[in-house]
Short mmCIF file of C-alpha atoms and ligand atoms in Angstrom, two decimals:
data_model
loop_
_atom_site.label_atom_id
_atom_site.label_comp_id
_atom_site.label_asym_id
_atom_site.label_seq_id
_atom_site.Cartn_x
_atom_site.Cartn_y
_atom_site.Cartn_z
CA UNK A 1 0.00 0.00 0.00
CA UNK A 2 1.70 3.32 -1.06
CA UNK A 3 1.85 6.16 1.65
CA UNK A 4 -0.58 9.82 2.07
CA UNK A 5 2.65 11.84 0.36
CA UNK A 6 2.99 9.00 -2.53
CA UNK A 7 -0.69 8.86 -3.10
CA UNK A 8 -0.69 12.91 -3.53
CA UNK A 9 2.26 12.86 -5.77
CA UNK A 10 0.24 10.52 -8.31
CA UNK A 11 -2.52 12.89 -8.21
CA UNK A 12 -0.33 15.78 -8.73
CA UNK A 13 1.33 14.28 -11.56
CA UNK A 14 -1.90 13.86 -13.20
CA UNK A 15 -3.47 17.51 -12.28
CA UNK A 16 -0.09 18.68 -13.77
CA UNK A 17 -0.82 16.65 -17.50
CA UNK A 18 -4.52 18.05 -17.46
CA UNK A 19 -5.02 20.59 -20.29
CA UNK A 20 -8.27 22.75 -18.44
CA UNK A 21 -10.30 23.96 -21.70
CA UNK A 22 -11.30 27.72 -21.92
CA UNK A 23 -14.76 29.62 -22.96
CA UNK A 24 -15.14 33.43 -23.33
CA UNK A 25 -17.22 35.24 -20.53
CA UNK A 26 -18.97 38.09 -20.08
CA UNK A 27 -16.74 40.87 -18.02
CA UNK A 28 -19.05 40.53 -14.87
CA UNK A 29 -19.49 36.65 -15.23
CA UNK A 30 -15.97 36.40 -15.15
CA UNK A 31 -15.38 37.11 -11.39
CA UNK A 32 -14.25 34.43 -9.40
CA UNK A 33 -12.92 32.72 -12.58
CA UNK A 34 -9.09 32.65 -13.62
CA UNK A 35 -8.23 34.41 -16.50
CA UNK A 36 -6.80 32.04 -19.17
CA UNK A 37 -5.38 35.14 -21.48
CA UNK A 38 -2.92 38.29 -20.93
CA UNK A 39 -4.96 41.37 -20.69
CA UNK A 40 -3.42 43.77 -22.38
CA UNK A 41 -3.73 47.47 -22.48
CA UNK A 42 -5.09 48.81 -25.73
CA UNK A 43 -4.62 52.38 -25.01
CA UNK A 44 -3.00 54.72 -22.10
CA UNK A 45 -4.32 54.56 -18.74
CA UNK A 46 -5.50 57.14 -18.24
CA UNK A 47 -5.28 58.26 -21.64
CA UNK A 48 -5.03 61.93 -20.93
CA UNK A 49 -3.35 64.01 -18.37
CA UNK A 50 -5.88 64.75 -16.09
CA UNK A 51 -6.44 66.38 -13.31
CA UNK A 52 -6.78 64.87 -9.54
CA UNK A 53 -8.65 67.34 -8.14
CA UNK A 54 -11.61 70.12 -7.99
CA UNK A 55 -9.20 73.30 -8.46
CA UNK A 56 -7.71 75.93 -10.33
CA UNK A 57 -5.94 74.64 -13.33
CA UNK A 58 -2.92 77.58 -13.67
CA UNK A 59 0.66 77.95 -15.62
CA UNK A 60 2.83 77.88 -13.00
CA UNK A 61 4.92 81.05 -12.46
CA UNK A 62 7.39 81.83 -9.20
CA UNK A 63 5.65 83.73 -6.69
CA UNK A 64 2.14 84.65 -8.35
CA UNK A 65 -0.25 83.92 -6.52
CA UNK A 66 -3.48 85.66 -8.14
CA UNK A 67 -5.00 84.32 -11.10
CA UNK A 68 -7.94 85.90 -13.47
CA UNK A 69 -10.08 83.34 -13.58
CA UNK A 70 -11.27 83.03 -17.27
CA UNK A 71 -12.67 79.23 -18.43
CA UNK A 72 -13.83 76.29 -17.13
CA UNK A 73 -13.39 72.70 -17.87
CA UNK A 74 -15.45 69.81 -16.77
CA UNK A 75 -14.73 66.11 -17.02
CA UNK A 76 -15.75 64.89 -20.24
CA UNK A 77 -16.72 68.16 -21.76
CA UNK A 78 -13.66 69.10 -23.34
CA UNK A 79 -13.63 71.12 -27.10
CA UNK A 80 -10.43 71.10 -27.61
CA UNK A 81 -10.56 74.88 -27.54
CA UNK A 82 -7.37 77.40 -26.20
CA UNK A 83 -7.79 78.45 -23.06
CA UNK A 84 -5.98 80.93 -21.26
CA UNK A 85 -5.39 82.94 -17.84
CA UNK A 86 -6.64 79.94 -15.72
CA UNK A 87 -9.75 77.79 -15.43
CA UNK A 88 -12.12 76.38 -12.93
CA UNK A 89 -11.26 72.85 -13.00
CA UNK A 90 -12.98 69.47 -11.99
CA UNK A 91 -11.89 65.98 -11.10
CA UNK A 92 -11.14 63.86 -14.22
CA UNK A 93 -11.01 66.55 -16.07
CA UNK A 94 -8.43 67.34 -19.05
CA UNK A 95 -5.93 69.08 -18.05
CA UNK A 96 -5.09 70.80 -21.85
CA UNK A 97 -1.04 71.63 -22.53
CA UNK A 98 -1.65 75.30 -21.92
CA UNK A 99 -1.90 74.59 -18.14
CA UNK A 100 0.18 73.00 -15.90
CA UNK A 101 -0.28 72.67 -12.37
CA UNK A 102 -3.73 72.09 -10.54
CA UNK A 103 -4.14 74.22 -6.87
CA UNK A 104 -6.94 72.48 -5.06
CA UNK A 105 -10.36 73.87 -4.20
CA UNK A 106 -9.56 74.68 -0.69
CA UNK A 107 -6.39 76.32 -0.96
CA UNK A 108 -8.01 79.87 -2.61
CA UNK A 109 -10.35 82.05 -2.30
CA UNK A 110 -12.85 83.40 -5.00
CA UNK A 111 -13.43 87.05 -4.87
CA UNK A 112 -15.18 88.69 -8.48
CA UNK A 113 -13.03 86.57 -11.18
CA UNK A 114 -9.87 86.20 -8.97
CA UNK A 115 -8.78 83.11 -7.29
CA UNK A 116 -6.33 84.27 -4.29
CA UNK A 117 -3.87 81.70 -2.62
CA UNK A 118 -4.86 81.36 1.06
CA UNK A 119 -2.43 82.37 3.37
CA UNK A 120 0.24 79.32 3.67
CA UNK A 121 -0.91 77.26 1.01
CA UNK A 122 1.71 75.99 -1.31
CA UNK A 123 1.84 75.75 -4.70
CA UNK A 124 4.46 73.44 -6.42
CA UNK A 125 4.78 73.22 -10.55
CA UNK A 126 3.05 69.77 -11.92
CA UNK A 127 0.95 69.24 -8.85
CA UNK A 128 -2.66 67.32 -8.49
CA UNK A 129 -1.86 66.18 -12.41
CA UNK A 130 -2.83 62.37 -13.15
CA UNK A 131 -0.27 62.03 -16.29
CA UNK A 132 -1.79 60.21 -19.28
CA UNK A 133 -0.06 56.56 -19.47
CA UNK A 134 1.04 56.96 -15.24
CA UNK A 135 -1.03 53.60 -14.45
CA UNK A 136 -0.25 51.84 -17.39
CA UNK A 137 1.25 52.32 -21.12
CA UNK A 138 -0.50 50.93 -23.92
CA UNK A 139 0.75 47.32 -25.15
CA UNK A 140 1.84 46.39 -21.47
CA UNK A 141 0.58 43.51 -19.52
CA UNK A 142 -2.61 44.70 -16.90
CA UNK A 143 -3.77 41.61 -16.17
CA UNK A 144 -1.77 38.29 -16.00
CA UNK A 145 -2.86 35.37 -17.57
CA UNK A 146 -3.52 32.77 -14.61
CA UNK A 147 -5.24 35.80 -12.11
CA UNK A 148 -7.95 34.75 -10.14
CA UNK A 149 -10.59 37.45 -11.16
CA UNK A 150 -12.13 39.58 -8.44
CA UNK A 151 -14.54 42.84 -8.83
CA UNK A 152 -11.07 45.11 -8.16
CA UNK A 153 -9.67 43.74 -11.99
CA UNK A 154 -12.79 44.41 -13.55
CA UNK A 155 -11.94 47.80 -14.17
CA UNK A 156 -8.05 47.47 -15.19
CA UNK A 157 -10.13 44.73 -17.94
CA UNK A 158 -13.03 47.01 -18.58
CA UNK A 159 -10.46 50.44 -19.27
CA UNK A 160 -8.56 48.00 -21.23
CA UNK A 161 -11.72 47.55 -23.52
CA UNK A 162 -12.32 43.99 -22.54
CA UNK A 163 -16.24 43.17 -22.72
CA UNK A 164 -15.54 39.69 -22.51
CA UNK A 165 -12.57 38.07 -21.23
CA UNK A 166 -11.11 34.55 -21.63
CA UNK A 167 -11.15 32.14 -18.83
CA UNK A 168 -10.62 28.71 -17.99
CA UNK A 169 -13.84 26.26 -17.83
CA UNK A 170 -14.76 24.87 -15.07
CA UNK A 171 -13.90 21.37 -14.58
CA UNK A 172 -16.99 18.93 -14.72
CA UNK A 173 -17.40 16.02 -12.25
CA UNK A 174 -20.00 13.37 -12.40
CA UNK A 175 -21.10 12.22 -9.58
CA UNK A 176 -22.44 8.72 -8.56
CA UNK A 177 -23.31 7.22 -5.47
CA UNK A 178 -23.83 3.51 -4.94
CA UNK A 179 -25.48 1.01 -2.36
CA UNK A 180 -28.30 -1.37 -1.88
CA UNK A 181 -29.12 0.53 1.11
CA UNK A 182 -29.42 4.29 -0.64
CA UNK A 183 -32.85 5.90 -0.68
CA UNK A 184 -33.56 9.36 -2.18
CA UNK A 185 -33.46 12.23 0.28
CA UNK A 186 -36.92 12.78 0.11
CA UNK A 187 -38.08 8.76 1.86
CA UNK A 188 -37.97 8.46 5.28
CA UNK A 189 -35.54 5.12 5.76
CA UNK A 190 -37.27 2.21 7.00
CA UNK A 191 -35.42 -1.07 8.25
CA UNK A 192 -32.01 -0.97 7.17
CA UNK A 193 -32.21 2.05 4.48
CA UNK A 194 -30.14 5.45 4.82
CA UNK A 195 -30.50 8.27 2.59
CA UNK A 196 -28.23 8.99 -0.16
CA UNK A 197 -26.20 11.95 1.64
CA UNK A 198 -22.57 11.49 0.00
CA UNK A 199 -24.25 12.61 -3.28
CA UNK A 200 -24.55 16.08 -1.93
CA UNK A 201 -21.32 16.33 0.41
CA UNK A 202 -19.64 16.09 -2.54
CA UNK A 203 -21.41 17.93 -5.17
CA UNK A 204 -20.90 20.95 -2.47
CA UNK A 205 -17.57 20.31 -2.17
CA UNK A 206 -17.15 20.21 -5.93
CA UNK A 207 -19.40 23.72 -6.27
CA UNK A 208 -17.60 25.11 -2.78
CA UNK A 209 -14.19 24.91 -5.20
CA UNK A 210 -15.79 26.34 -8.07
CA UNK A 211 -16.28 23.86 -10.30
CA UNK A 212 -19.47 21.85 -11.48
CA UNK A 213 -21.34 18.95 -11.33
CA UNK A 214 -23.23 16.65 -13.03
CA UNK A 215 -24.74 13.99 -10.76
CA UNK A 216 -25.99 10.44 -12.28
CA UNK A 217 -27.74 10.02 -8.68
CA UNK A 218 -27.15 6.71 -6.94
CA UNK A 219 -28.09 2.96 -7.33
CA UNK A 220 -27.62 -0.22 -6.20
CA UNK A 221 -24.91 -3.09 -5.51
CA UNK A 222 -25.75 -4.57 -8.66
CA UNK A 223 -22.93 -5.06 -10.84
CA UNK A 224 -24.57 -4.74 -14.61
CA UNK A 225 -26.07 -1.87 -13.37
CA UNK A 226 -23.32 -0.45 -12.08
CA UNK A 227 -21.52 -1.08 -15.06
CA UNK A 228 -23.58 0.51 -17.51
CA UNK A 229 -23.86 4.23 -15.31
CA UNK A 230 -19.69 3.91 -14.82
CA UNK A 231 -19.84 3.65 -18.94
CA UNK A 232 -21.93 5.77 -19.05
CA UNK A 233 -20.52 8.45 -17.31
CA UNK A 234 -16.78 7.33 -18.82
CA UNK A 235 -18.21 8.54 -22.09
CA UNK A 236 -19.67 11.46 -20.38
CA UNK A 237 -18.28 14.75 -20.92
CA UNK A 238 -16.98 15.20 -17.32
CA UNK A 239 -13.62 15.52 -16.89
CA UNK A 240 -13.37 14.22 -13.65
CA UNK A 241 -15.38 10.48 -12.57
CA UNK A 242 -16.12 10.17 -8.71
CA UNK A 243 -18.01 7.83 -7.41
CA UNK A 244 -18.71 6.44 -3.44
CA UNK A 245 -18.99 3.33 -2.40
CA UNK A 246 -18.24 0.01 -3.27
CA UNK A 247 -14.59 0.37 -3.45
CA UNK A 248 -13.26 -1.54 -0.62
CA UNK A 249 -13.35 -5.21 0.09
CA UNK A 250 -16.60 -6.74 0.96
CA UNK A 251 -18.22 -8.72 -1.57
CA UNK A 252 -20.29 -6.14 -3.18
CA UNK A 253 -17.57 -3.63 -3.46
CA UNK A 254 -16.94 -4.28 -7.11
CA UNK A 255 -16.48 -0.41 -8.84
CA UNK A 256 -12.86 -0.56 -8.76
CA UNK A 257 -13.29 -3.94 -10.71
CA UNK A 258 -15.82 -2.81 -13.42
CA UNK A 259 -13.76 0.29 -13.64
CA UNK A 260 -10.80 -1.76 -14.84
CA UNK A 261 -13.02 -4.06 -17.10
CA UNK A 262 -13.64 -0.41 -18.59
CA UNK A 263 -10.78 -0.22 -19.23
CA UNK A 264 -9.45 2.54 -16.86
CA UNK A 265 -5.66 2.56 -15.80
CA UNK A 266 -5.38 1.81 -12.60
CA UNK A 267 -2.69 4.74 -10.72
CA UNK A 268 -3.22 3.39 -6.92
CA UNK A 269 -5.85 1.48 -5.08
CA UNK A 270 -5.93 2.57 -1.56
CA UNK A 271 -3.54 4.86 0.53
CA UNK A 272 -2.13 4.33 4.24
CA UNK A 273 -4.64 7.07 5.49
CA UNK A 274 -7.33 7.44 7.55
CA UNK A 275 -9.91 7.99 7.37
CA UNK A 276 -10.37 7.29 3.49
CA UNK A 277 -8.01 3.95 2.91
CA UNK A 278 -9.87 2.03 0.01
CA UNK A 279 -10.05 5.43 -2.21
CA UNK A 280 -8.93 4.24 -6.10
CA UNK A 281 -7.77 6.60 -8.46
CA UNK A 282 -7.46 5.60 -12.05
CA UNK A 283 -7.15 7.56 -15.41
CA UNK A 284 -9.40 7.03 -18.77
CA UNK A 285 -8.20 7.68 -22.32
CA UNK A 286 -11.35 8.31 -24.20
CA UNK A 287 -11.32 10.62 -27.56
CA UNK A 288 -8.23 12.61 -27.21
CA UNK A 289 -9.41 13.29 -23.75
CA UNK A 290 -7.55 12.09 -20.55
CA UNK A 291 -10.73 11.92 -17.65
CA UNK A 292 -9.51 11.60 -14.04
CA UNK A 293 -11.51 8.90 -12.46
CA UNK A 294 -11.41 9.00 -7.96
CA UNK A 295 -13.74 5.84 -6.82
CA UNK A 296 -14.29 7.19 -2.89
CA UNK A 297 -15.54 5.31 -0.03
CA UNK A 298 -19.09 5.21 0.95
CA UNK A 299 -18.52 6.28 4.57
CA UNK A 300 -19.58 9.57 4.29
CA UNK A 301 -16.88 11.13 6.23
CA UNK A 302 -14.22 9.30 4.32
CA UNK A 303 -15.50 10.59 0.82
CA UNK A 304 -15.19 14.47 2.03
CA UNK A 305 -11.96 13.76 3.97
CA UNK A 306 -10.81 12.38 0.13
CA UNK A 307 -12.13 15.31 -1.72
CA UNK A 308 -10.12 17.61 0.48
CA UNK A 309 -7.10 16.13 0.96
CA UNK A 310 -6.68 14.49 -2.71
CA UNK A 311 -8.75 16.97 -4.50
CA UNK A 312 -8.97 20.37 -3.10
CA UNK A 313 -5.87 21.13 -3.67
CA UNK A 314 -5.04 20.44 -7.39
CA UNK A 315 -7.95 22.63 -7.74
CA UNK A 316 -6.76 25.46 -5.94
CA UNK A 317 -3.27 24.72 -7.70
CA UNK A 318 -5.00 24.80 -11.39
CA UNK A 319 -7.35 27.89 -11.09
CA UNK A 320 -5.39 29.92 -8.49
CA UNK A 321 -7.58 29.77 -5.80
CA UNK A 322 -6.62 30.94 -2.39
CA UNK A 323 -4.68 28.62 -0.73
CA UNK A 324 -5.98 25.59 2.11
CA UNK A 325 -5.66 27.58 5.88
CA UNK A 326 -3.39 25.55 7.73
CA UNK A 327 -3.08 26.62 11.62
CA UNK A 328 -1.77 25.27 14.42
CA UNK A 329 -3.29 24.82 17.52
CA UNK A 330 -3.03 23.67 20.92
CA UNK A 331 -4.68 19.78 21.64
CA UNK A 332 -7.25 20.10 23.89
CA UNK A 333 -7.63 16.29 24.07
CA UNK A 334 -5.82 13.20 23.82
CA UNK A 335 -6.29 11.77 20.36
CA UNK A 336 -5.62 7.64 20.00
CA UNK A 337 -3.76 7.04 17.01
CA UNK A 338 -1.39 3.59 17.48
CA UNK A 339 -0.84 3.15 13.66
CA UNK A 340 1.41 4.58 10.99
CA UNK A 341 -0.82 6.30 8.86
CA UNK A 342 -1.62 9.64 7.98
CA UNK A 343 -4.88 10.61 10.02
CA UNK A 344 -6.91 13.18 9.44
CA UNK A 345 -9.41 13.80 12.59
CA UNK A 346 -12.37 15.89 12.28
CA UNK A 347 -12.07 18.84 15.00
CA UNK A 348 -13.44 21.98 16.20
CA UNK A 349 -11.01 24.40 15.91
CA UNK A 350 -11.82 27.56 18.11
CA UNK A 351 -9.58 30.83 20.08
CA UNK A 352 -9.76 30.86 23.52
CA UNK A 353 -9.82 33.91 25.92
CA UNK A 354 -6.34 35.04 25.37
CA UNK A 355 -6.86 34.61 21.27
CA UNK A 356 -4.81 31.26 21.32
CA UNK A 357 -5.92 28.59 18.54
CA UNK A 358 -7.57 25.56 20.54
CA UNK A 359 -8.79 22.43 18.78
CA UNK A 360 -11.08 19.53 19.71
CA UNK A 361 -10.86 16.36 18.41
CA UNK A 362 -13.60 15.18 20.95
CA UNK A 363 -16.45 14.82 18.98
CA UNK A 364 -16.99 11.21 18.02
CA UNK A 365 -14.54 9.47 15.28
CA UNK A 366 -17.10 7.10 14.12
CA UNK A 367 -17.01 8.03 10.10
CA UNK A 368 -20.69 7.48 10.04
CA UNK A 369 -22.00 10.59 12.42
CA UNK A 370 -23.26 13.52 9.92
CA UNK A 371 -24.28 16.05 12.21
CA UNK A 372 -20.76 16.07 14.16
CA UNK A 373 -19.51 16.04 10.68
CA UNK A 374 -20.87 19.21 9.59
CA UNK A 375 -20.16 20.93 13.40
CA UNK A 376 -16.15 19.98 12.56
CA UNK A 377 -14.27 23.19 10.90
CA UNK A 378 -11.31 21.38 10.49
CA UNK A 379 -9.08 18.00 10.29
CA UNK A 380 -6.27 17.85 12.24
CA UNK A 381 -3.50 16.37 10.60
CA UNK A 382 -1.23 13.58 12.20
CA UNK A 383 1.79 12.88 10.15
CA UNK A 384 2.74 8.95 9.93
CA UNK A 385 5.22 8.44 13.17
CA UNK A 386 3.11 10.56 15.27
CA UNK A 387 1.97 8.23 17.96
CA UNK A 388 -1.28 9.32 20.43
CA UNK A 389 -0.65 13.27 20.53
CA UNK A 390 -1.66 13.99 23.78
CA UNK A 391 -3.99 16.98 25.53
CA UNK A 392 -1.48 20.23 25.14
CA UNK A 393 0.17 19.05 22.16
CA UNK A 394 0.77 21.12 18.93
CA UNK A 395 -1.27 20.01 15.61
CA UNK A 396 -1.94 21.45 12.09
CA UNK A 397 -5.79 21.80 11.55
CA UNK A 398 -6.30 22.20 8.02
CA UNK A 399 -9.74 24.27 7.55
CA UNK A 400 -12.63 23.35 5.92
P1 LIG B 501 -19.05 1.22 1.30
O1 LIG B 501 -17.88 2.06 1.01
O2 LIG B 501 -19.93 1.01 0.13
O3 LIG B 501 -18.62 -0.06 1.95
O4 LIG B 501 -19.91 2.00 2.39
C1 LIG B 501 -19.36 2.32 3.65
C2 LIG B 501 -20.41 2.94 4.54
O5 LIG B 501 -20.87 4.14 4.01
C3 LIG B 501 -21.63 2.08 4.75
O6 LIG B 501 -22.05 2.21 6.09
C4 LIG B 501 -22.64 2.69 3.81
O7 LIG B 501 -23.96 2.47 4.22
C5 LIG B 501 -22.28 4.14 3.86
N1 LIG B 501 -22.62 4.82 2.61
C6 LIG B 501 -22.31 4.38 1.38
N2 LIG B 501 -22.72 5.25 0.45
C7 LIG B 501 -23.32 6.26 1.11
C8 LIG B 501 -23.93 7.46 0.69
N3 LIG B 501 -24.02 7.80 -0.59
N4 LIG B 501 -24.44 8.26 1.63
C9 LIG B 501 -24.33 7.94 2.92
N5 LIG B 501 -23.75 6.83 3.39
C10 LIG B 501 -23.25 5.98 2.49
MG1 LIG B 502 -21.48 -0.23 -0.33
#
């Protein structure tokens, strides 16, 4: 059985080979997404020397400090005529080559059509000018290629003249759950039914990392059933395949085998973790398209511990996303861990009094509990020789 770091290596090999597709947006459908193109300035920015402030636009001369006030110029009004003496300027406005220093609003005084310099204000040659080109020159870079779009670039993109902008699509999982004992959310579970809940941990997970799904619901231990959804959803055009359930070793576990009758390339079959052992991950060649395929354990907790420690993040990695929290905190419990695998231990991760990071790890461990499940904001992450960290100890707690 290969080890937690050998297992994420494999997947990060694969992430690395994946070619992510791209689709033109429309400039306010494109936040949150990661720009797949340079954006590139098509003019100067700003494209005329303009001025920073409501003021007097003057020529500057040595100790004058009286002006004849005798034009005005607004932002986005300009003619293009001459002006001379000086003019009542405003914010944004063109500042036109016969002027060349701006004296703010609050530093004169208007009395007939003379502006006089208060007392002590200072007036220094090229001041309160926003120079044409200052923020960016036309034909330079504004916007990387690989930027993780948020509202602040959507006006570098939109001055740049971008009403659409090139990103990368969203990667496409299909989702399928199986298990005799699955019943749609909507029955109430009688004898020994339980409904279908992995379905939507993951789907959120998928959707909570940007990305989309496309769920082929859930169905039963039946192998030719089975079969035909896993083909079904091979020649799907998902680019990722995860399934949950039936990949371990009881008799009726048998997706990891129809998987390889499918002819998917096996990369490794269970990892020295826990929880999440039995997790398969496997690689299909269908037309000129490599599709990722992650079969996850049924336990509930298992799958979502899989998604985010396999999965999370090579997303983050190929779209830029902000980076897993990692933050280490003080133990507030013993934790039992006599084995040399990587555990990852749902916890409560809170500050205490004096704003010290505390975590608690003492909220049941059985896989199956849901509702302790979603009250966990982290896993706390024990590396292999790590033997029963006791009450006090140090521990990463990766968020979730
Ligand atoms: P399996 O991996 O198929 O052996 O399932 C392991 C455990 O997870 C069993 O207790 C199953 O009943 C449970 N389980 C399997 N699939 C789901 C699911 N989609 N939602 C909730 N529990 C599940
Ligand atoms: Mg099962």
């Amino acid at each position: 059985m290969i080890s937690y770091n050998e297992a994420v290596d494999l997947i990060k090999n694969e992430f690395a080979k994946l070619q992510l597709e791209t689709e033109k947006v429309k400039l306010t459908d494109a936040v949150g997404r990661t720009l797949a193109e340079d954006i590139v300035a098509d003019v100067n920015l700003p494209p005329f020397d303009n001025s920073a402030v409501d003021g007097l636009a003057i020529k500057y001369e040595d100790g004058v400090t009286e002006w004849k006030i005798t034009g005005e110029i607004s932002a986005g009004n300009y003619s293009g005529e001459n002006q001379y003496g000086a003019a009542l300027i405003m914010t944004g406005a063109i500042v036109p080559p016969e002027f060349n220093t701006i004296i703010p609003l609050e530093d004169y005084d208007i009395v007939d059509d003379t502006a006089k310099l208060n007392p002590g204000a200072f007036v220094k040659k090229g001041m309160n000018i926003r120079r044409m080109g200052s923020d960016i020159k036309a034909g330079e870079v504004a916007i990387s290629k690989g930027t993780l779009l948020k509202a602040r670039h959507l006006a570098a993109a939109a001055s740049c003249g971008k009403a659409e902008l090139l990103v990368y699509k969203k990667i496409k999982f299909a989702l399928l759950a199986t298990g005799d004992e699955l019943i749609p959310v909507t029955e109430i579970p009688t004898n020994d039914k339980i409904r279908v809940s992995n379905l939507y941990s993951l789907a959120g997970a998928v959707i909570e990392n940007g990305q989309v799904t496309d769920s082929h619901g859930f169905i039963g231990d039946d192998k030719e059933a089975v079969k035909k959804k896993l083909e079904e959803m091979l020649e799907s055009d998902a680019d990722i395949i995860c399934t949950t359930g039936g990949v371990s070793v009881g008799k009726y576990d048998f997706v990891k085998d129809i998987f390889l009758e499918l002819g998917v390339e096996q990369i490794f079959w269970r990892a020295y973790i826990k929880p999440g052992k039995p997790a398969f991950f496997g690689k299909f060649e269908s037309v000129n398209k490599i599709k990722l395929v992650f079969a996850l354990p049924g336990n509930p907790v298992s799958s979502l511990v899989n998604f985010e420690v396999y999965l999370k993040s090579r997303i983050i990695e190929l779209y830029n996303l902000p980076p897993v929290e990692k933050i280490t905190a003080v133990l507030e419990n013993d934790i039992r861990k006599n084995d040399k695998k990587r555990h990852f231990v749902k916890a409560f991760l809170f500050k205490n009094e004096s704003g010290g990071y505390v975590v608690r790890s003492q909220i049941s461990q059985s896989s199956g509990n849901l509702v302790e499940l979603s009250q966990a904001n982290c896993l706390i992450e024990i590396e292999e020789e790590i033997i029963n960290p006791k009450k006090g100890d140090k521990v990463i707690c990766i968020k979730m």
